[in-house]
mmCIF file of C-alpha atoms in Angstrom:
data_model
loop_
_atom_site.group_PDB
_atom_site.id
_atom_site.type_symbol
_atom_site.label_atom_id
_atom_site.label_comp_id
_atom_site.label_asym_id
_atom_site.label_seq_id
_atom_site.Cartn_x
_atom_site.Cartn_y
_atom_site.Cartn_z
ATOM 1 C CA MET A 1 35.077 203.643 73.158
ATOM 2 C CA ASN A 2 34.298 205.818 76.175
ATOM 3 C CA LYS A 3 31.685 203.280 77.243
ATOM 4 C CA ILE A 4 34.287 200.512 77.063
ATOM 5 C CA VAL A 5 36.592 202.500 79.339
ATOM 6 C CA GLN A 6 33.765 203.130 81.771
ATOM 7 C CA ARG A 7 32.857 199.460 81.886
ATOM 8 C CA PHE A 8 36.446 198.450 82.569
ATOM 9 C CA PHE A 9 36.629 201.104 85.271
ATOM 10 C CA TYR A 10 33.453 199.856 86.943
ATOM 11 C CA PHE A 11 34.681 196.270 86.714
ATOM 12 C CA LEU A 12 38.003 197.171 88.300
ATOM 13 C CA THR A 13 36.293 199.131 91.081
ATOM 14 C CA LEU A 14 33.982 196.204 91.808
ATOM 15 C CA ILE A 15 36.886 193.753 92.098
ATOM 16 C CA VAL A 16 38.776 196.047 94.485
ATOM 17 C CA PHE A 17 35.655 196.560 96.604
ATOM 18 C CA LEU A 18 34.954 192.833 96.839
ATOM 19 C CA SER A 19 38.586 192.137 97.761
ATOM 20 C CA ILE A 20 38.451 194.645 100.601
ATOM 21 C CA LEU A 21 35.087 193.351 101.775
ATOM 22 C CA SER A 22 36.261 189.741 101.849
ATOM 23 C CA SER A 23 39.272 190.670 103.996
ATOM 24 C CA CYS A 24 37.228 192.406 106.677
ATOM 25 C CA GLY A 25 36.578 190.594 109.960
ATOM 26 C CA SER A 26 34.275 191.360 112.847
ATOM 27 C CA ARG A 27 35.387 191.914 116.419
ATOM 28 C CA LYS A 28 33.338 188.898 117.473
ATOM 29 C CA SER A 29 35.434 186.548 115.335
ATOM 30 C CA ILE A 30 38.784 187.952 116.474
ATOM 31 C CA VAL A 31 38.731 188.821 120.190
ATOM 32 C CA TYR A 32 39.700 186.068 122.636
ATOM 33 C CA LEU A 33 37.605 184.951 125.634
ATOM 34 C CA GLN A 34 34.731 187.355 125.169
ATOM 35 C CA PRO A 35 32.942 187.796 128.527
ATOM 36 C CA ASP A 36 29.619 186.113 129.162
ATOM 37 C CA SER A 37 27.783 184.528 132.077
ATOM 38 C CA THR A 38 29.939 181.393 132.072
ATOM 39 C CA ALA A 39 31.447 180.520 135.462
ATOM 40 C CA ILE A 40 35.171 179.769 135.327
ATOM 41 C CA ASN A 41 35.915 176.577 137.239
ATOM 42 C CA THR A 42 39.083 175.279 135.610
ATOM 43 C CA ILE A 43 41.100 173.213 138.079
ATOM 44 C CA TYR A 44 44.515 172.060 136.898
ATOM 45 C CA GLU A 45 44.448 169.011 139.174
ATOM 46 C CA GLN A 46 41.580 167.616 137.097
ATOM 47 C CA PHE A 47 43.672 167.651 133.933
ATOM 48 C CA ILE A 48 47.213 166.776 135.080
ATOM 49 C CA PRO A 49 49.046 164.961 132.238
ATOM 50 C CA LYS A 50 49.417 161.195 132.707
ATOM 51 C CA ILE A 51 52.530 159.225 131.862
ATOM 52 C CA GLN A 52 52.257 157.486 128.476
ATOM 53 C CA SER A 53 54.203 154.918 126.492
ATOM 54 C CA SER A 54 57.314 156.387 124.824
ATOM 55 C CA ASP A 55 57.610 159.112 127.466
ATOM 56 C CA ILE A 56 61.174 159.737 128.611
ATOM 57 C CA LEU A 57 61.395 160.271 132.354
ATOM 58 C CA ALA A 58 64.368 161.696 134.237
ATOM 59 C CA ILE A 59 64.426 159.949 137.628
ATOM 60 C CA SER A 60 66.892 160.560 140.431
ATOM 61 C CA ILE A 61 66.971 159.158 143.957
ATOM 62 C CA SER A 62 68.216 160.974 147.056
ATOM 63 C CA ALA A 63 68.597 160.214 150.757
ATOM 64 C CA ALA A 64 70.592 161.246 153.813
ATOM 65 C CA ASP A 65 72.847 158.250 153.183
ATOM 66 C CA ILE A 66 74.182 158.986 149.705
ATOM 67 C CA LYS A 67 75.913 155.603 149.414
ATOM 68 C CA ALA A 68 72.558 153.868 149.814
ATOM 69 C CA THR A 69 71.240 155.613 146.701
ATOM 70 C CA LEU A 70 74.122 154.649 144.389
ATOM 71 C CA PRO A 71 72.614 151.335 143.178
ATOM 72 C CA PHE A 72 69.445 153.195 142.142
ATOM 73 C CA ASN A 73 71.020 156.108 140.242
ATOM 74 C CA GLN A 74 72.461 155.567 136.791
ATOM 75 C CA GLN A 75 75.892 157.047 136.241
ATOM 76 C CA ASN A 76 77.588 158.203 133.077
ATOM 77 C CA ALA A 77 81.199 157.601 132.086
ATOM 78 C CA TYR A 78 82.414 160.891 133.559
ATOM 79 C CA GLN A 79 80.906 160.127 136.950
ATOM 80 C CA LEU A 80 82.294 156.604 136.944
ATOM 81 C CA ASN A 81 85.762 158.080 136.372
ATOM 82 C CA GLY A 82 85.346 160.375 139.329
ATOM 83 C CA ALA A 83 84.671 163.610 137.419
ATOM 84 C CA THR A 84 82.495 166.197 139.154
ATOM 85 C CA GLY A 85 81.094 169.626 138.371
ATOM 86 C CA ASN A 86 78.262 171.121 136.383
ATOM 87 C CA ASP A 87 79.963 170.359 133.075
ATOM 88 C CA PHE A 88 79.205 166.697 133.594
ATOM 89 C CA ALA A 89 75.773 167.005 135.175
ATOM 90 C CA PHE A 90 73.817 163.863 134.391
ATOM 91 C CA LYS A 91 70.139 163.081 134.758
ATOM 92 C CA PRO A 92 69.359 159.366 134.409
ATOM 93 C CA THR A 93 66.452 158.804 132.037
ATOM 94 C CA TYR A 94 64.062 155.922 131.464
ATOM 95 C CA THR A 95 61.818 155.327 128.465
ATOM 96 C CA VAL A 96 58.323 154.028 129.148
ATOM 97 C CA ASP A 97 57.858 150.937 126.972
ATOM 98 C CA GLU A 98 54.791 149.891 124.988
ATOM 99 C CA ASN A 99 53.455 148.119 128.077
ATOM 100 C CA GLY A 100 53.723 151.315 130.123
ATOM 101 C CA MET A 101 56.679 150.107 132.169
ATOM 102 C CA ILE A 102 60.232 151.221 132.943
ATOM 103 C CA ASP A 103 63.144 148.996 133.927
ATOM 104 C CA PHE A 104 64.559 150.533 137.096
ATOM 105 C CA PRO A 105 67.839 149.482 138.759
ATOM 106 C CA VAL A 106 67.339 146.911 141.550
ATOM 107 C CA LEU A 107 63.559 147.458 141.579
ATOM 108 C CA GLY A 108 63.071 145.942 138.118
ATOM 109 C CA LYS A 109 59.958 146.534 136.012
ATOM 110 C CA ILE A 110 57.603 149.237 137.291
ATOM 111 C CA LYS A 111 54.389 150.214 135.547
ATOM 112 C CA LEU A 112 54.010 153.995 135.415
ATOM 113 C CA SER A 113 51.698 154.622 132.461
ATOM 114 C CA GLY A 114 48.389 156.118 133.491
ATOM 115 C CA LEU A 115 49.923 157.728 136.579
ATOM 116 C CA THR A 116 50.570 161.413 137.090
ATOM 117 C CA ARG A 117 54.114 162.500 137.845
ATOM 118 C CA ILE A 118 53.291 162.830 141.559
ATOM 119 C CA GLU A 119 51.691 159.373 141.645
ATOM 120 C CA ALA A 120 54.757 157.896 139.946
ATOM 121 C CA VAL A 121 57.007 159.532 142.549
ATOM 122 C CA GLU A 122 55.010 157.903 145.355
ATOM 123 C CA GLU A 123 54.976 154.522 143.579
ATOM 124 C CA ILE A 124 58.780 154.418 143.344
ATOM 125 C CA ARG A 125 59.282 155.890 146.802
ATOM 126 C CA GLN A 126 57.209 153.141 148.416
ATOM 127 C CA ARG A 127 59.267 150.471 146.642
ATOM 128 C CA LEU A 128 62.521 152.104 147.726
ATOM 129 C CA LYS A 129 61.607 152.045 151.404
ATOM 130 C CA LYS A 130 62.668 148.407 151.476
ATOM 131 C CA TYR A 131 66.242 149.490 150.721
ATOM 132 C CA ILE A 132 66.605 153.145 151.767
ATOM 133 C CA LEU A 133 65.537 155.028 154.871
ATOM 134 C CA ASP A 134 63.282 157.978 153.951
ATOM 135 C CA PRO A 135 64.123 158.045 150.217
ATOM 136 C CA GLY A 136 63.504 161.062 148.010
ATOM 137 C CA VAL A 137 62.390 160.678 144.395
ATOM 138 C CA ASN A 138 62.488 163.322 141.688
ATOM 139 C CA ILE A 139 60.770 162.706 138.339
ATOM 140 C CA SER A 140 60.467 165.059 135.381
ATOM 141 C CA PHE A 141 59.455 164.677 131.739
ATOM 142 C CA SER A 142 62.461 164.910 129.423
ATOM 143 C CA ASN A 143 60.386 164.942 126.239
ATOM 144 C CA PHE A 144 57.414 167.130 127.165
ATOM 145 C CA LYS A 145 56.680 169.039 123.980
ATOM 146 C CA VAL A 146 53.780 170.431 121.975
ATOM 147 C CA THR A 147 53.481 171.218 118.278
ATOM 148 C CA VAL A 148 51.685 174.300 116.950
ATOM 149 C CA LEU A 149 50.770 174.437 113.249
ATOM 150 C CA GLY A 150 48.685 176.529 110.867
ATOM 151 C CA GLU A 151 47.940 180.235 111.047
ATOM 152 C CA VAL A 152 50.398 181.235 113.769
ATOM 153 C CA THR A 153 53.429 183.489 113.562
ATOM 154 C CA ARG A 154 56.034 180.810 114.330
ATOM 155 C CA PRO A 155 54.729 177.276 113.720
ATOM 156 C CA GLY A 156 56.898 174.522 115.138
ATOM 157 C CA THR A 157 57.519 172.021 117.937
ATOM 158 C CA TYR A 158 58.246 173.500 121.360
ATOM 159 C CA PRO A 159 59.938 171.560 124.187
ATOM 160 C CA LEU A 160 58.640 172.578 127.603
ATOM 161 C CA GLN A 161 60.351 172.507 130.981
ATOM 162 C CA ASN A 162 57.095 172.410 132.911
ATOM 163 C CA GLU A 163 54.142 170.121 132.235
ATOM 164 C CA ARG A 164 51.714 172.710 133.562
ATOM 165 C CA VAL A 165 51.132 174.612 130.337
ATOM 166 C CA THR A 166 47.940 176.003 128.845
ATOM 167 C CA LEU A 167 46.705 176.286 125.275
ATOM 168 C CA LEU A 168 47.108 180.064 125.404
ATOM 169 C CA GLU A 169 50.707 179.735 126.596
ATOM 170 C CA ALA A 170 51.531 177.368 123.730
ATOM 171 C CA LEU A 171 50.016 179.777 121.210
ATOM 172 C CA GLY A 172 52.055 182.530 122.849
ATOM 173 C CA LEU A 173 55.245 180.543 122.272
ATOM 174 C CA ALA A 174 54.263 180.339 118.593
ATOM 175 C CA GLY A 175 53.857 184.111 118.414
ATOM 176 C CA ASP A 176 50.039 184.070 118.646
ATOM 177 C CA LEU A 177 47.538 183.513 115.840
ATOM 178 C CA THR A 178 47.833 185.613 112.736
ATOM 179 C CA ILE A 179 44.865 187.807 111.846
ATOM 180 C CA LYS A 180 43.993 185.093 109.308
ATOM 181 C CA GLY A 181 43.659 182.365 111.954
ATOM 182 C CA LYS A 182 40.249 180.939 112.842
ATOM 183 C CA ARG A 183 39.905 181.516 116.575
ATOM 184 C CA ASP A 184 36.578 179.787 117.125
ATOM 185 C CA ASN A 185 37.596 176.313 115.947
ATOM 186 C CA ILE A 186 41.081 175.451 117.240
ATOM 187 C CA LEU A 187 41.907 171.787 116.654
ATOM 188 C CA LEU A 188 43.824 169.931 119.375
ATOM 189 C CA ILE A 189 45.049 166.409 118.596
ATOM 190 C CA ARG A 190 45.774 164.328 121.694
ATOM 191 C CA GLU A 191 46.605 160.699 122.274
ATOM 192 C CA ILE A 192 44.379 159.147 124.956
ATOM 193 C CA ASN A 193 44.855 155.483 125.873
ATOM 194 C CA GLY A 194 46.850 154.911 122.718
ATOM 195 C CA LYS A 195 44.266 156.488 120.387
ATOM 196 C CA LYS A 196 44.416 159.855 118.635
ATOM 197 C CA THR A 197 41.502 162.134 119.472
ATOM 198 C CA MET A 198 40.361 165.277 117.636
ATOM 199 C CA ASN A 199 39.122 168.039 119.908
ATOM 200 C CA ARG A 200 37.799 171.529 119.127
ATOM 201 C CA ILE A 201 38.093 174.675 121.247
ATOM 202 C CA ASP A 202 36.448 178.069 120.665
ATOM 203 C CA LEU A 203 38.897 180.689 121.934
ATOM 204 C CA THR A 204 36.448 183.515 121.319
ATOM 205 C CA LYS A 205 34.306 182.243 124.208
ATOM 206 C CA GLN A 206 35.131 182.493 127.880
ATOM 207 C CA ASP A 207 34.022 178.881 128.264
ATOM 208 C CA ALA A 208 37.304 177.845 126.599
ATOM 209 C CA LEU A 209 38.876 178.182 130.046
ATOM 210 C CA ASN A 210 36.684 175.296 131.239
ATOM 211 C CA SER A 211 37.684 172.961 128.413
ATOM 212 C CA PRO A 212 39.366 169.684 129.448
ATOM 213 C CA PHE A 213 41.908 170.536 126.731
ATOM 214 C CA TYR A 214 42.779 173.993 128.042
ATOM 215 C CA TYR A 215 45.710 172.431 129.907
ATOM 216 C CA LEU A 216 47.974 170.584 127.501
ATOM 217 C CA ALA A 217 49.480 167.114 127.684
ATOM 218 C CA GLN A 218 52.775 165.914 126.258
ATOM 219 C CA ASN A 219 52.895 165.589 122.454
ATOM 220 C CA ASP A 220 49.678 167.565 121.896
ATOM 221 C CA VAL A 221 49.326 169.003 118.397
ATOM 222 C CA ILE A 222 47.530 172.333 117.973
ATOM 223 C CA TYR A 223 46.286 173.314 114.533
ATOM 224 C CA VAL A 224 44.895 176.752 113.703
ATOM 225 C CA GLU A 225 42.706 176.756 110.600
ATOM 226 C CA PRO A 226 42.743 179.662 108.133
ATOM 227 C CA ASN A 227 39.576 181.743 108.231
ATOM 228 C CA GLY A 228 37.136 181.964 105.317
ATOM 229 C CA SER A 229 38.746 185.095 103.942
ATOM 230 C CA GLN A 230 42.151 183.437 103.789
ATOM 231 C CA VAL A 231 40.734 180.354 102.079
ATOM 232 C CA ARG A 232 38.992 182.477 99.451
ATOM 233 C CA ASN A 233 42.101 184.546 98.923
ATOM 234 C CA SER A 234 44.224 181.447 98.446
ATOM 235 C CA ASN A 235 41.920 180.349 95.624
ATOM 236 C CA LEU A 236 41.070 183.700 94.085
ATOM 237 C CA GLY A 237 43.643 186.153 95.335
ATOM 238 C CA GLN A 238 46.284 185.472 92.728
ATOM 239 C CA ASN A 239 43.742 185.473 89.903
ATOM 240 C CA THR A 240 42.196 188.686 91.236
ATOM 241 C CA ASN A 241 45.565 190.400 91.225
ATOM 242 C CA VAL A 242 46.138 189.267 87.654
ATOM 243 C CA TRP A 243 42.737 190.594 86.573
ATOM 244 C CA ILE A 244 43.385 193.926 88.255
ATOM 245 C CA SER A 245 46.779 194.230 86.562
ATOM 246 C CA VAL A 246 45.429 193.262 83.142
ATOM 247 C CA SER A 247 42.418 195.564 83.491
ATOM 248 C CA SER A 248 44.618 198.466 84.527
ATOM 249 C CA LEU A 249 46.901 197.877 81.559
ATOM 250 C CA ILE A 250 43.980 197.719 79.108
ATOM 251 C CA ILE A 251 42.407 200.885 80.517
ATOM 252 C CA THR A 252 45.736 202.681 80.264
ATOM 253 C CA ILE A 253 46.196 201.609 76.639
ATOM 254 C CA ILE A 254 42.668 202.653 75.684
ATOM 255 C CA ALA A 255 43.060 205.967 77.452
ATOM 256 C CA VAL A 256 46.320 206.645 75.564
ATOM 257 C CA ILE A 257 44.701 205.745 72.235
ATOM 258 C CA LEU A 258 41.704 207.999 72.872
ATOM 259 C CA SER A 259 43.842 210.901 73.996
ATOM 260 C CA SER A 260 46.062 210.564 70.892
ATOM 261 C CA ARG A 261 43.000 210.696 68.595
ATOM 262 C CA ASN A 262 41.732 213.806 70.283
#
């Protein structure tokens, strides 16, 4: 009987040891942007987001002669009734259709898809010069958002006020990766020319800063895979816990029986 107890004890010890070993991770697989000889040459201007179909753009026109801008600025019901003040602040918005165009007052159809925000501003400004002296154009994305999923603290969809956002900033909004997240194989899903693309980034390497996907575009989806330890634990962890509990119970029972006989 003593041999049986010893065998159960060794078995239990082995399971605990393997569980601890499988949960251990090296510094190399956890630390971000580990230094190497890579030259950092990331330039935001190379990766400025382009306007896409289904984007919602807030566009407002200004000029020294305010009356000249009225035909080009949408107004809501409050403004039409003469109401003023911040409570009724209104930003006219335009949805880019499947052909990449918006329908703008007076100017009609304007194709903006494929342009950056600055290029779109200049496109509309040039068209307005026919009607307004020295027009000003302000454009912003009303639906610029990214989605972060997987092994992060707070997965979800995050609306952004500024289109200049990096992958690290988006992960920061989601509370950073958990210790179980796989840092060397981040998946970024992006729509380019109407097609979904799957792109991988290794955040453990400094070269990640040079990735064309380091700066995000609207509607990007970031997925953080679970590491090998987490995958194994998901399959074996519950069973391991059951085995440990059962083994402990059996050892306790045997120990009580042996002690009672003695």
